[in-house]
């Protein structure tokens, strides 16, 4: 097995002088500052020689005191080894720029675009440096920079001025006040780029082609995002995605809240998987603090996260079924009814239906209530029989199979290259699961299988989710058998100010690999929190996947991804 | 206006009839009238209550999940809480809906789109704001991208606080709205 120190020495021997600074945190985490000139070569070396075939994301950090900015590339591997390499590249704060990795890793595209629009770091060699999340009015303001001032008074109600466009629509503009212009808190010079509409209209090559808008409000979408498809006849020629309709700037907001308050925001990132998000953030902070979680708390966390996985898969599958008219509306109602059973179980522990804020640094907020195990033992067998029924229902239905098989297929290689994870990747046959890959809590002691599919199509994705629910039930049953009484919080005192440090922590969210990169500068608030969401990565694969399919299948493919635009937008 | 505007009669007769009165008012004003006039009469009379009774019992809402509260809206519209009992059925297109539920944070990018959706809804229409975000920005009140006062943009009849409110609260808000419609106290005065 490759370890972090081996990776480091391999880089050092291949590129002497390229590693400016390094830290081997454990066998699985490598932190290294790489010379900006050699980053491309180092990444090439990593991917070709050391099996780093998973580009997991990138984070931009504004170090205003040091007058520099950093791009942190997060690299991992799909099962060959478990090292996560965090490669930092430094750049000047005045006219910051870095080398784009899009030539090497296809999925670097969105991550770099995001860093560009939020922090203003220019990526040399990026094919389409256009805004992704922000509306045009905010472009050039670089809101994630530490000295961004237009916060929060840019958005108060009276500021917006209604303007009626020639087509009769109402539009809102946010004109700056003279005082703001004088104080320099508004953007006067904006970067120039073609708008989303112009970009997609450029692709229309003949009279027989046209653009269809699916969204931002559409029966298909689980939240607002815009999917435009360029169609010719019945075929989709190209698809365009525009997101950011519910971009809340959580990463920036968390920088302005205390460490503990931050937990509430992780809830609201992806509200059907809030417990995994809690876990991810708390795990990262625990890592910086060096806290040990008591065993009972670990079991409670696992139980709740698996329950939350079941309810998330239920709502995801249910939503998908409402989209494909063939199966109709009734299964959705059944799934939501079953989901209520799980929700009430979770609610009996956390006291909330969606936004739990339950996991704490070094433990959990409160213990399991009396009779929880009995209640679970009543609900879980029921859920099991129901899930088996659902699986059988899908397996038997010839219409469903005719409709869904070989629709939106992803091959294992493509899946890996595109950086998707979770059920979407596992449906292609790659057994990539954070619970096995980067085990946390008591997962190593538990017995469970990683569910994989074979074809990687829409039908497989649903099937994997349903079978995963059975595994989750199995995990919970084991936990309930093994859980002992004991403390639910660590004895150690948790300081208000977290010592300076950084950590990257990964969990298996219902949608795939969720990672959080947390930096502390020794203050009572995080210096930077970067969220590597699973759906953000899966979302990116949607546009190439839709090329060449029938219009009717576009919805079936997009629906089978189990989308959560809120987490993608953050 | 004369009768000849409403039904084709020779102008001479028109002039003749215009002289007739009933209860001291010209006949033409009372008996022969335009759609607009009918509406005015309905507005004044008790028949409006019958209209509003019908309206209040068929408040279809737009299925437009925007945030965490949107997930609760799903549940509210589905079997466990069954909003259908109150004539409140989720629809997927704004053209068929009466109630706009603002179910979460409204961002600068989404506001114009949302306004379009609102304008696409046929009259009469009402608006409900659900959750802290829709009321005042909620946990994201100081974000650079969130609109705080949705009330400035939409005539909101019912505010349902909570983060997220429970589906039972949704039901209560809905019943409050129905009560408002019945008593003709809603913002847009139907
Ligand atoms: S009010 Fe709370 S639960 Fe509702 S959308 Fe806002 S943050 Fe989410």
XYZ file of C-alpha atoms and ligand atoms in Angstrom:
768
model
C 0.000 0.000 0.000
C 1.243 3.443 -0.870
C 1.538 5.787 2.073
C 1.703 9.534 2.227
C 5.432 9.635 2.943
C 6.130 7.411 -0.049
C 4.142 9.733 -2.251
C 6.079 12.680 -0.912
C 9.458 11.091 -1.497
C 8.411 10.047 -4.972
C 7.522 13.644 -5.830
C 10.712 14.919 -4.275
C 12.902 12.534 -6.181
C 11.138 13.131 -9.493
C 11.097 16.922 -9.155
C 13.862 18.115 -6.897
C 13.056 21.500 -5.477
C 9.398 21.384 -6.451
C 8.136 20.729 -2.932
C 8.551 23.945 -0.999
C 6.978 22.757 2.194
C 5.388 19.543 3.297
C 3.692 17.819 6.174
C 2.760 14.186 6.453
C -0.215 14.195 8.743
C -0.827 10.476 8.722
C -0.510 7.602 6.307
C -3.500 8.967 4.494
C -2.988 12.704 4.359
C -0.220 14.567 2.657
C 0.042 18.324 2.726
C 2.539 19.851 0.372
C 3.209 23.257 -1.062
C 4.296 22.887 -4.641
C 6.142 25.354 -6.774
C 3.571 26.981 -9.043
C 5.676 26.319 -12.134
C 5.814 22.576 -11.650
C 2.295 21.860 -10.451
C 1.166 20.507 -13.808
C 4.112 18.121 -14.012
C 3.654 16.997 -10.431
C -0.004 16.259 -11.079
C 0.880 14.393 -14.254
C 3.392 12.366 -12.290
C 0.843 11.647 -9.571
C -1.840 10.524 -11.961
C 0.369 8.408 -14.218
C 2.810 6.869 -11.735
C 1.047 6.883 -8.389
C -2.557 6.114 -9.294
C -3.967 9.480 -8.280
C -6.827 9.148 -10.731
C -9.408 10.985 -8.669
C -9.347 14.754 -8.793
C -11.510 15.475 -5.836
C -11.751 19.229 -5.974
C -9.960 22.460 -5.406
C -10.202 25.180 -2.826
C -9.125 28.764 -2.960
C -7.884 30.461 0.164
C -7.243 34.143 0.619
C -4.335 34.743 2.994
C -4.747 38.464 3.267
C -2.159 38.947 6.009
C 0.507 37.192 3.960
C -0.632 39.011 0.812
C -1.021 35.806 -1.098
C -3.656 33.427 -2.283
C -3.576 29.704 -2.355
C -5.172 27.121 -4.573
C -5.398 23.768 -2.865
C -5.803 20.801 -5.174
C -7.312 17.767 -3.523
C -6.157 14.530 -5.120
C -7.129 11.008 -4.257
C -7.334 7.612 -5.816
C -10.196 5.333 -6.728
C -9.297 2.467 -4.479
C -5.661 1.911 -5.468
C -4.505 3.499 -2.231
C -5.996 5.748 0.399
C -3.720 8.750 0.349
C -5.294 12.147 -0.112
C -2.775 14.646 -1.331
C -3.504 18.286 -0.632
C -1.279 20.206 -2.976
C -1.049 23.927 -2.419
C -0.017 26.436 -5.001
C 0.711 29.964 -3.933
C 0.127 33.095 -5.922
C 0.334 36.815 -5.367
C -2.714 38.638 -4.136
C -2.302 41.347 -6.746
C -3.378 39.823 -10.056
C -3.542 36.256 -8.730
C -3.235 33.498 -11.243
C -2.613 29.771 -11.304
C -2.225 27.008 -13.840
C -5.404 25.268 -14.844
C -5.579 21.507 -14.427
C -8.480 21.126 -16.844
C -6.192 19.578 -19.434
C -5.311 16.819 -17.018
C -8.526 16.318 -15.122
C -11.764 16.987 -16.918
C -13.697 17.758 -13.760
C -11.362 20.533 -12.619
C -13.454 22.802 -14.801
C -16.178 23.793 -12.346
C -13.936 23.963 -9.312
C -11.661 26.414 -11.033
C -14.519 28.474 -12.357
C -15.870 28.746 -8.857
C -12.535 29.875 -7.452
C -12.234 32.416 -10.236
C -15.625 33.995 -9.670
C -15.387 33.995 -5.899
C -11.774 34.931 -5.343
C -10.659 36.316 -8.640
C -7.826 33.862 -9.203
C -7.254 33.611 -12.915
C -6.636 30.139 -14.312
C -4.294 30.039 -17.258
C -5.407 27.633 -19.899
C -8.951 27.220 -18.647
C -11.263 26.726 -21.644
C -14.325 28.569 -20.336
C -13.740 30.887 -17.439
C -17.338 32.074 -17.022
C -19.293 32.623 -13.834
C -20.989 29.566 -12.465
C -22.808 30.485 -9.284
C -22.949 34.245 -9.101
C -25.353 36.498 -10.890
C -23.833 39.032 -13.219
C -24.360 41.855 -10.773
C -21.902 40.397 -8.303
C -19.195 39.452 -10.767
C -15.999 41.251 -10.072
C -16.837 41.826 -6.440
C -14.908 38.660 -5.460
C -17.139 37.968 -2.474
C -14.978 35.292 -0.861
C -11.990 37.535 -0.492
C -11.357 38.528 3.058
C -11.644 42.219 2.313
C -15.026 41.978 0.618
C -17.170 44.715 2.119
C -20.499 44.660 0.344
C -21.848 42.489 3.087
C -24.697 42.440 3.957
C -26.209 45.750 2.907
C -26.179 44.925 -0.794
C -29.314 42.867 -0.513
C -31.782 44.772 1.605
C -35.180 45.206 0.085
C -35.396 48.863 -0.826
C -32.224 48.628 -2.812
C -33.682 46.723 -5.704
C -35.214 48.823 -8.452
C -37.882 47.238 -10.625
C -37.382 47.759 -14.334
C -39.849 46.639 -16.969
C -38.068 45.129 -19.927
C -39.300 45.642 -23.499
C -40.764 42.118 -23.416
C -42.936 43.071 -20.482
C -41.060 41.231 -17.751
C -40.043 42.765 -14.497
C -36.373 42.789 -13.704
C -34.570 43.918 -10.637
C -31.334 45.840 -10.544
C -29.275 46.738 -7.558
C -27.791 50.123 -8.318
C -25.003 51.263 -6.009
C -25.523 54.345 -3.892
C -23.154 57.288 -4.365
C -21.784 56.723 -0.877
C -20.862 53.189 -1.776
C -19.136 54.206 -4.950
C -17.115 56.702 -2.985
C -16.221 54.159 -0.320
C -15.181 51.727 -3.028
C -17.375 48.901 -1.767
C -19.102 48.243 -5.059
C -17.770 46.871 -8.243
C -17.147 49.471 -10.825
C -15.142 47.437 -13.270
C -16.564 44.071 -14.128
C -14.811 41.347 -16.060
C -16.042 40.931 -19.609
C -17.428 37.630 -20.772
C -20.360 36.436 -22.875
C -23.535 35.807 -20.925
C -25.028 32.361 -20.485
C -27.656 33.092 -23.099
C -25.107 34.297 -25.631
C -22.911 31.287 -25.057
C -25.671 28.822 -25.706
C -27.069 30.687 -28.655
C -23.669 30.598 -30.292
C -24.011 26.848 -30.509
C -27.099 26.988 -32.709
C -25.712 26.031 -36.086
C -28.778 25.552 -38.290
C -32.436 26.467 -38.542
C -33.552 23.036 -37.438
C -32.039 23.454 -34.010
C -33.535 25.174 -31.051
C -33.014 25.571 -27.359
C -35.411 24.163 -24.793
C -35.325 25.389 -21.239
C -35.866 22.943 -18.423
C -35.914 25.096 -15.358
C -35.218 26.971 -13.174
C -38.730 26.034 -12.170
C -39.665 22.758 -13.745
C -41.463 19.645 -12.676
C -38.208 17.772 -13.152
C -35.906 19.764 -10.975
C -35.607 19.022 -7.280
C -34.673 22.640 -6.700
C -33.968 25.578 -8.927
C -31.352 25.120 -11.585
C -31.408 25.776 -15.280
C -30.865 22.979 -17.739
C -30.988 24.139 -21.321
C -30.891 21.593 -24.067
C -30.098 22.304 -27.679
C -32.315 19.981 -29.649
C -32.468 18.890 -33.226
C -35.596 16.918 -33.893
C -35.965 14.530 -31.014
C -32.304 14.451 -30.073
C -30.410 16.543 -27.601
C -27.303 17.893 -29.283
C -25.817 19.703 -26.364
C -26.813 20.585 -22.841
C -25.976 23.641 -20.770
C -26.241 24.004 -17.051
C -26.638 27.179 -15.116
C -26.683 26.952 -11.364
C -26.437 29.322 -8.478
C -30.130 30.079 -8.247
C -30.023 29.178 -4.579
C -26.429 30.085 -3.899
C -26.362 31.275 -0.312
C -22.664 31.718 0.203
C -22.537 29.254 3.092
C -18.760 29.006 2.932
C -18.458 32.729 3.420
C -21.122 32.863 6.110
C -19.367 30.164 8.106
C -16.285 32.346 8.244
C -18.378 34.866 10.148
C -19.833 32.459 12.679
C -18.260 30.749 15.641
C -17.121 27.163 15.324
C -20.220 25.827 17.024
C -22.628 27.965 15.042
C -21.101 26.563 11.885
C -22.806 23.231 12.502
C -26.208 24.764 11.855
C -25.096 25.845 8.411
C -23.912 22.400 7.433
C -27.479 21.245 8.062
C -28.819 23.644 5.553
C -26.382 22.732 2.835
C -28.056 19.513 1.869
C -31.129 19.172 3.958
C -31.877 15.547 3.239
C -28.407 14.515 4.333
C -27.851 16.972 7.128
C -26.449 14.403 9.533
C -23.636 13.430 7.186
C -22.851 17.088 6.698
C -22.757 17.601 10.459
C -20.471 14.646 10.740
C -18.158 15.925 8.057
C -17.720 19.357 9.590
C -17.438 18.105 13.162
C -15.021 15.401 12.094
C -12.749 17.962 10.477
C -12.781 20.174 13.556
C -12.205 17.177 15.816
C -9.185 16.362 13.718
C -7.725 19.808 14.280
C -8.516 19.631 17.976
C -7.260 16.070 18.240
C -10.404 14.882 19.970
C -11.406 11.291 20.494
C -15.075 10.462 20.204
C -16.414 8.035 22.837
C -17.611 4.748 21.492
C -21.249 5.213 22.316
C -21.294 8.547 20.537
C -19.707 6.912 17.508
C -22.431 4.304 17.405
C -25.140 6.914 17.783
C -23.653 8.870 14.916
C -23.485 5.830 12.698
C -27.050 4.829 13.489
C -28.376 8.267 12.688
C -26.303 8.699 9.558
C -27.503 5.410 8.208
C -31.107 6.281 9.040
C -30.629 9.524 7.237
C -29.205 7.647 4.254
C -32.341 5.534 4.097
C -34.654 8.520 4.133
C -32.544 10.353 1.584
C -32.611 7.408 -0.810
C -36.355 7.094 -0.321
C -37.028 10.688 -1.233
C -34.524 10.534 -4.094
C -36.079 7.438 -5.579
C -39.559 8.759 -5.016
C -38.772 11.965 -6.805
C -37.331 10.061 -9.692
C -40.506 8.045 -9.959
C -42.672 11.123 -10.206
C -40.619 12.105 -13.226
C -41.034 9.005 -15.293
C -44.702 8.890 -16.012
C -44.542 5.165 -16.678
C -44.502 4.246 -13.030
C -46.614 7.136 -11.947
C -47.388 8.993 -8.826
C -48.413 6.321 -6.350
C -44.916 4.979 -5.479
C -43.882 8.474 -4.495
C -46.653 8.608 -1.960
C -45.678 5.229 -0.568
C -42.049 6.201 -0.313
C -42.837 9.443 1.428
C -45.051 7.574 3.845
C -42.246 5.156 4.638
C -39.848 8.030 4.921
C -42.037 9.560 7.603
C -41.424 6.480 9.728
C -37.673 6.976 9.495
C -37.998 10.704 10.037
C -39.945 10.165 13.233
C -37.219 7.803 14.433
C -34.579 10.444 13.785
C -36.805 13.094 15.274
C -37.177 11.141 18.486
C -33.419 11.500 18.940
C -32.595 14.882 17.475
C -35.838 16.742 17.940
C -35.941 18.029 14.396
C -37.226 16.682 11.153
C -34.643 18.050 8.769
C -32.197 20.422 10.353
C -30.817 18.399 13.213
C -27.635 20.172 14.369
C -27.068 17.019 16.325
C -23.427 16.077 16.039
C -21.092 17.986 18.332
C -17.329 18.259 18.513
C -16.259 15.133 20.313
C -19.669 13.561 20.657
C -23.336 14.083 20.090
C -25.842 16.475 21.581
C -27.980 14.034 23.497
C -28.387 10.374 24.122
C -30.806 8.006 22.466
C -34.220 8.246 24.090
C -35.683 5.399 26.061
C -37.177 2.708 23.922
C -35.329 3.791 20.801
C -33.953 0.324 20.140
C -37.401 -1.243 20.442
C -38.840 1.353 18.133
C -36.068 0.660 15.638
C -36.690 -3.045 15.849
C -40.275 -2.392 14.902
C -39.576 -0.048 12.016
C -36.511 -1.689 10.488
C -38.065 -5.058 9.608
C -40.951 -3.191 8.075
C -38.559 -1.030 6.066
C -36.695 -4.112 5.000
C -39.756 -5.854 3.673
C -40.861 -2.662 1.982
C -37.505 -2.153 0.329
C -37.452 -5.712 -0.872
C -40.888 -5.142 -2.276
C -39.712 -2.037 -4.096
C -36.703 -3.861 -5.519
C -38.882 -6.664 -6.737
C -41.382 -4.236 -8.155
C -38.692 -2.590 -10.229
C -37.062 -5.849 -11.215
C -40.308 -7.297 -12.505
C -41.680 -4.398 -14.426
C -40.864 -4.869 -18.112
C -42.052 -1.385 -19.057
C -39.770 0.201 -16.517
C -36.840 -1.801 -17.785
C -37.540 -1.046 -21.396
C -37.666 2.592 -20.495
C -34.706 2.842 -18.159
C -32.113 0.329 -19.215
C -29.132 1.679 -21.118
C -30.354 5.200 -20.576
C -27.618 7.537 -19.519
C -25.020 4.812 -19.149
C -21.662 5.700 -17.705
C -18.700 3.403 -18.112
C -16.442 2.840 -15.086
C -13.601 4.750 -16.735
C -15.778 7.710 -17.596
C -17.286 7.701 -14.136
C -13.858 7.860 -12.551
C -12.589 10.460 -14.946
C -15.588 12.693 -14.365
C -15.131 12.547 -10.620
C -18.608 11.393 -9.719
C -19.060 9.296 -6.622
C -21.682 7.627 -4.526
C -24.436 5.530 -6.092
C -23.771 7.079 -9.492
C -20.229 5.750 -9.564
C -21.044 2.510 -7.801
C -23.724 1.760 -10.385
C -20.946 1.567 -12.962
C -19.292 -1.207 -10.972
C -16.600 0.740 -9.141
C -16.744 -0.155 -5.453
C -15.776 3.253 -4.180
C -17.271 4.014 -0.818
C -15.827 6.377 1.751
C -16.985 4.116 4.536
C -14.467 1.548 3.306
C -12.011 3.887 1.653
C -11.435 6.391 4.408
C -13.139 4.721 7.336
C -14.295 6.858 10.202
C -16.102 6.166 13.465
C -16.892 2.504 13.993
C -17.370 1.665 10.338
C -14.268 -0.596 10.168
C -15.806 -2.906 12.779
C -19.103 -3.209 11.000
C -19.898 -5.763 8.410
C -21.447 -4.416 5.244
C -21.073 -4.757 1.530
C -20.432 -2.019 -0.968
C -23.266 -2.287 -3.425
C -22.318 -2.027 -7.066
C -24.160 -2.206 -10.323
C -23.042 -3.442 -13.694
C -24.308 -1.194 -16.452
C -24.160 2.233 -14.880
C -27.481 3.326 -16.370
C -30.505 4.963 -14.806
C -32.080 1.673 -13.763
C -28.865 0.611 -12.075
C -28.532 3.817 -10.139
C -31.969 3.355 -8.644
C -31.299 -0.295 -7.959
C -28.040 0.510 -6.171
C -29.809 3.032 -3.968
C -32.519 0.617 -3.010
C -30.086 -2.169 -2.211
C -27.966 0.260 -0.239
C -30.958 0.870 1.971
C -30.934 -2.804 2.873
C -27.239 -2.542 3.767
C -27.960 0.495 5.912
C -30.642 -1.417 7.765
C -28.123 -4.189 8.313
C -25.594 -1.694 9.697
C -28.110 -0.173 12.078
C -29.095 -3.588 13.384
C -25.473 -4.405 14.125
C -24.982 -1.079 15.880
C -28.042 -1.590 18.030
C -26.682 -4.963 19.107
C -23.253 -3.659 19.951
C -23.924 -0.288 21.498
C -22.978 -0.097 25.187
C -23.826 2.502 27.716
C -21.164 5.091 28.261
C -20.417 8.752 27.833
C -21.720 10.500 24.742
C -19.291 13.393 24.814
C -15.565 13.518 25.312
C -14.200 14.377 28.698
C -11.840 16.886 27.156
C -12.780 20.508 27.369
C -13.548 21.958 23.996
C -11.902 25.338 23.659
C -13.734 28.278 22.179
C -10.743 29.058 20.031
C -9.565 26.222 17.902
C -5.768 26.083 17.580
C -4.332 26.978 14.209
C -4.314 24.082 11.818
C -6.088 22.525 8.906
C -7.829 19.272 8.198
C -9.567 17.500 5.389
C -12.237 15.009 6.337
C -14.318 12.786 4.128
C -17.574 11.005 4.773
C -19.932 9.011 2.617
C -22.937 11.211 2.086
C -26.052 9.562 0.609
C -24.987 11.142 -2.667
C -21.335 10.221 -2.514
C -18.063 11.554 -1.335
C -18.405 14.607 0.835
C -15.271 16.302 2.021
C -14.679 19.381 4.084
C -11.496 21.300 4.206
C -11.379 23.398 7.364
C -8.681 25.918 8.193
C -8.295 27.535 11.581
C -6.069 30.496 12.277
C -6.398 30.124 16.010
C -9.488 32.269 16.285
C -12.992 31.578 17.467
C -14.214 31.371 13.896
C -13.072 29.187 11.015
C -10.682 30.923 8.670
C -11.994 29.027 5.708
C -14.354 26.134 5.155
C -14.365 24.501 1.776
C -17.073 22.022 0.989
C -16.468 19.372 -1.590
C -20.014 18.258 -2.181
C -20.879 15.017 -3.914
C -23.659 16.371 -6.036
C -21.563 19.233 -7.326
C -19.315 16.645 -8.938
C -22.165 14.502 -10.203
C -23.920 17.555 -11.546
C -20.984 18.346 -13.730
C -21.290 15.022 -15.510
C -24.847 15.775 -16.528
C -24.074 17.909 -19.556
C -21.849 15.412 -21.405
C -24.201 12.620 -20.404
C -27.167 14.273 -22.059
C -25.492 14.686 -25.420
C -27.173 12.577 -28.056
C -30.060 11.241 -25.976
C -33.754 11.636 -26.731
C -35.501 14.615 -25.202
C -37.786 12.295 -23.261
C -34.770 10.626 -21.675
C -33.175 13.854 -20.523
C -35.531 14.008 -17.585
C -35.101 10.343 -16.755
C -31.324 10.744 -16.667
C -31.287 13.961 -14.686
C -33.800 12.509 -12.230
C -31.803 9.355 -11.619
C -28.877 11.418 -10.323
C -30.776 12.172 -7.109
C -30.047 15.850 -7.299
C -29.706 18.301 -4.509
C -28.980 21.684 -6.105
C -28.852 23.280 -2.701
C -25.689 21.395 -1.908
C -24.207 22.139 -5.309
C -24.927 25.831 -4.933
C -24.193 26.011 -1.227
C -72.621 54.660 -22.728
C -75.745 53.572 -24.480
C -77.544 50.318 -25.105
C -76.346 50.285 -28.690
C -72.882 49.641 -27.357
C -74.044 46.415 -25.785
C -76.691 45.089 -28.148
C -77.189 46.198 -31.747
C -80.313 48.382 -31.726
C -81.153 51.358 -33.904
C -79.803 54.543 -32.448
C -83.280 56.034 -32.285
C -84.486 53.363 -29.889
C -81.312 53.784 -27.951
C -82.033 57.395 -27.378
C -85.602 56.535 -26.441
C -84.622 53.974 -23.858
C -82.064 56.217 -22.349
C -84.841 58.434 -21.144
C -86.479 55.621 -19.174
C -85.768 55.429 -15.545
C -86.258 52.868 -12.853
C -86.122 53.771 -9.194
C -84.946 57.145 -10.319
C -81.891 55.759 -12.156
C -81.512 55.353 -15.922
C -82.526 51.897 -17.053
C -79.450 51.569 -19.212
C -77.225 51.836 -16.198
C -79.003 49.203 -14.220
C -80.091 46.601 -16.744
C -77.862 46.752 -19.740
C -74.316 46.622 -18.756
C -70.802 45.469 -19.617
C -68.654 42.747 -18.091
C -66.859 45.366 -16.124
C -70.111 46.543 -14.617
C -71.098 42.984 -13.761
C -67.825 42.602 -11.962
C -68.452 45.756 -10.037
C -71.862 44.528 -9.002
C -70.405 41.173 -7.942
C -67.738 42.943 -5.972
C -70.383 44.775 -4.007
C -72.875 42.039 -3.482
C -73.004 38.934 -1.318
C -72.476 36.768 -4.378
C -68.771 37.523 -3.921
C -68.874 35.400 -0.813
C -69.966 32.428 -2.865
C -67.102 33.054 -5.278
C -64.639 33.276 -2.453
C -66.003 30.145 -0.877
C -65.152 28.375 -4.099
C -61.762 29.989 -4.328
C -60.823 29.177 -0.800
C -61.564 25.529 -1.316
C -59.396 25.126 -4.354
C -56.086 26.732 -3.570
C -53.655 24.846 -5.758
C -50.075 25.608 -4.965
C -46.983 25.746 -7.094
C -44.575 22.914 -6.425
C -41.419 24.907 -6.345
C -38.965 23.649 -3.757
C -36.337 26.286 -3.133
C -34.723 25.311 0.112
C -34.935 23.049 3.081
C -38.509 24.157 3.592
C -39.183 22.844 0.097
C -38.647 19.300 1.322
C -41.273 19.840 3.979
C -43.498 21.187 1.250
C -43.120 17.857 -0.580
C -44.255 16.030 2.506
C -47.065 18.489 3.046
C -48.339 17.830 -0.456
C -47.944 14.053 -0.251
C -49.842 11.359 1.588
C -48.676 11.766 5.220
C -50.057 15.266 5.679
C -52.315 15.223 2.687
C -52.983 18.816 1.823
C -55.492 17.605 -0.748
C -58.052 17.383 2.033
C -58.183 21.155 2.051
C -58.355 21.504 -1.692
C -54.687 22.372 -1.762
C -53.108 20.314 -4.498
C -49.532 20.631 -5.751
C -49.231 21.649 -9.387
C -46.118 21.844 -11.440
C -46.873 24.800 -13.633
C -47.646 28.312 -12.474
C -50.449 28.572 -15.030
C -52.598 26.240 -13.001
C -51.944 27.525 -9.537
C -53.523 29.952 -7.117
C -50.986 30.024 -4.344
C -47.300 30.738 -4.569
C -45.387 29.266 -1.681
C -42.020 30.913 -1.142
C -40.337 27.892 0.348
C -36.882 29.107 1.140
C -34.199 31.587 0.374
C -34.687 34.008 -2.479
C -31.408 34.913 -4.113
C -30.493 37.781 -6.345
C -30.238 35.446 -9.278
C -33.567 33.807 -8.605
C -35.648 36.869 -7.819
C -36.381 37.864 -11.447
C -37.259 34.286 -12.302
C -39.506 34.059 -9.320
C -41.216 37.289 -10.254
C -41.882 35.853 -13.700
C -43.427 32.785 -12.147
C -45.628 35.003 -10.027
C -46.692 37.000 -13.053
C -47.518 33.837 -14.950
C -50.035 32.770 -12.353
C -53.610 33.657 -13.256
C -55.625 35.889 -10.959
C -56.807 35.522 -8.262
C -53.577 34.556 -6.564
C -52.099 34.561 -3.127
C -48.677 34.206 -1.668
C -47.429 32.396 1.416
C -43.939 32.805 2.840
C -42.601 29.764 4.593
C -39.631 29.688 6.887
C -37.280 32.256 8.293
C -35.487 32.684 5.007
C -38.568 33.779 3.146
C -39.514 36.125 5.948
C -36.283 37.893 6.709
C -33.317 36.062 5.263
C -33.185 33.667 8.194
C -29.820 32.124 8.927
C -28.487 33.670 5.743
C -29.519 37.206 6.610
C -26.040 38.594 6.026
C -25.231 36.718 2.858
C -24.204 38.648 -0.215
C -26.659 36.801 -2.366
C -29.877 36.559 -0.371
C -32.840 38.900 -0.620
C -34.007 39.700 2.848
C -37.409 41.279 2.563
C -39.479 39.141 0.263
C -42.482 41.082 1.498
C -41.262 44.037 -0.533
C -41.639 42.087 -3.753
C -44.651 39.884 -3.213
C -47.976 40.552 -1.481
C -47.569 37.917 1.199
C -50.728 36.998 3.036
C -49.449 34.441 5.493
C -46.036 34.135 7.079
C -45.201 30.785 8.611
C -42.186 30.996 10.916
C -39.860 28.111 11.610
C -36.659 26.708 10.268
C -38.188 24.660 8.783
C -41.788 24.823 10.000
C -43.387 21.465 10.557
C -45.933 20.306 7.985
C -48.626 20.816 10.593
C -47.712 24.472 10.620
C -48.066 24.485 6.858
C -51.597 23.243 7.316
C -52.308 25.913 9.863
C -50.965 28.587 7.558
C -53.098 27.254 4.764
C -56.213 27.335 6.918
C -55.373 30.880 7.933
C -55.126 31.832 4.297
C -58.471 30.238 3.574
C -59.979 32.145 6.447
C -58.533 35.346 5.058
C -59.956 34.649 1.634
C -63.333 33.932 3.139
C -63.354 37.125 5.132
C -61.991 39.100 2.187
C -59.084 40.348 4.184
C -56.311 39.193 1.874
C -53.705 41.651 0.664
C -54.881 41.857 -2.913
C -58.514 42.257 -1.978
C -60.334 39.543 -3.860
S -36.075 28.777 6.878
Fe -34.520 27.312 7.551
S -35.280 25.361 6.810
Fe -36.361 26.932 5.665
S -35.192 27.295 3.817
Fe -34.450 28.739 5.339
S -32.731 27.721 6.301
Fe -33.892 26.170 5.251
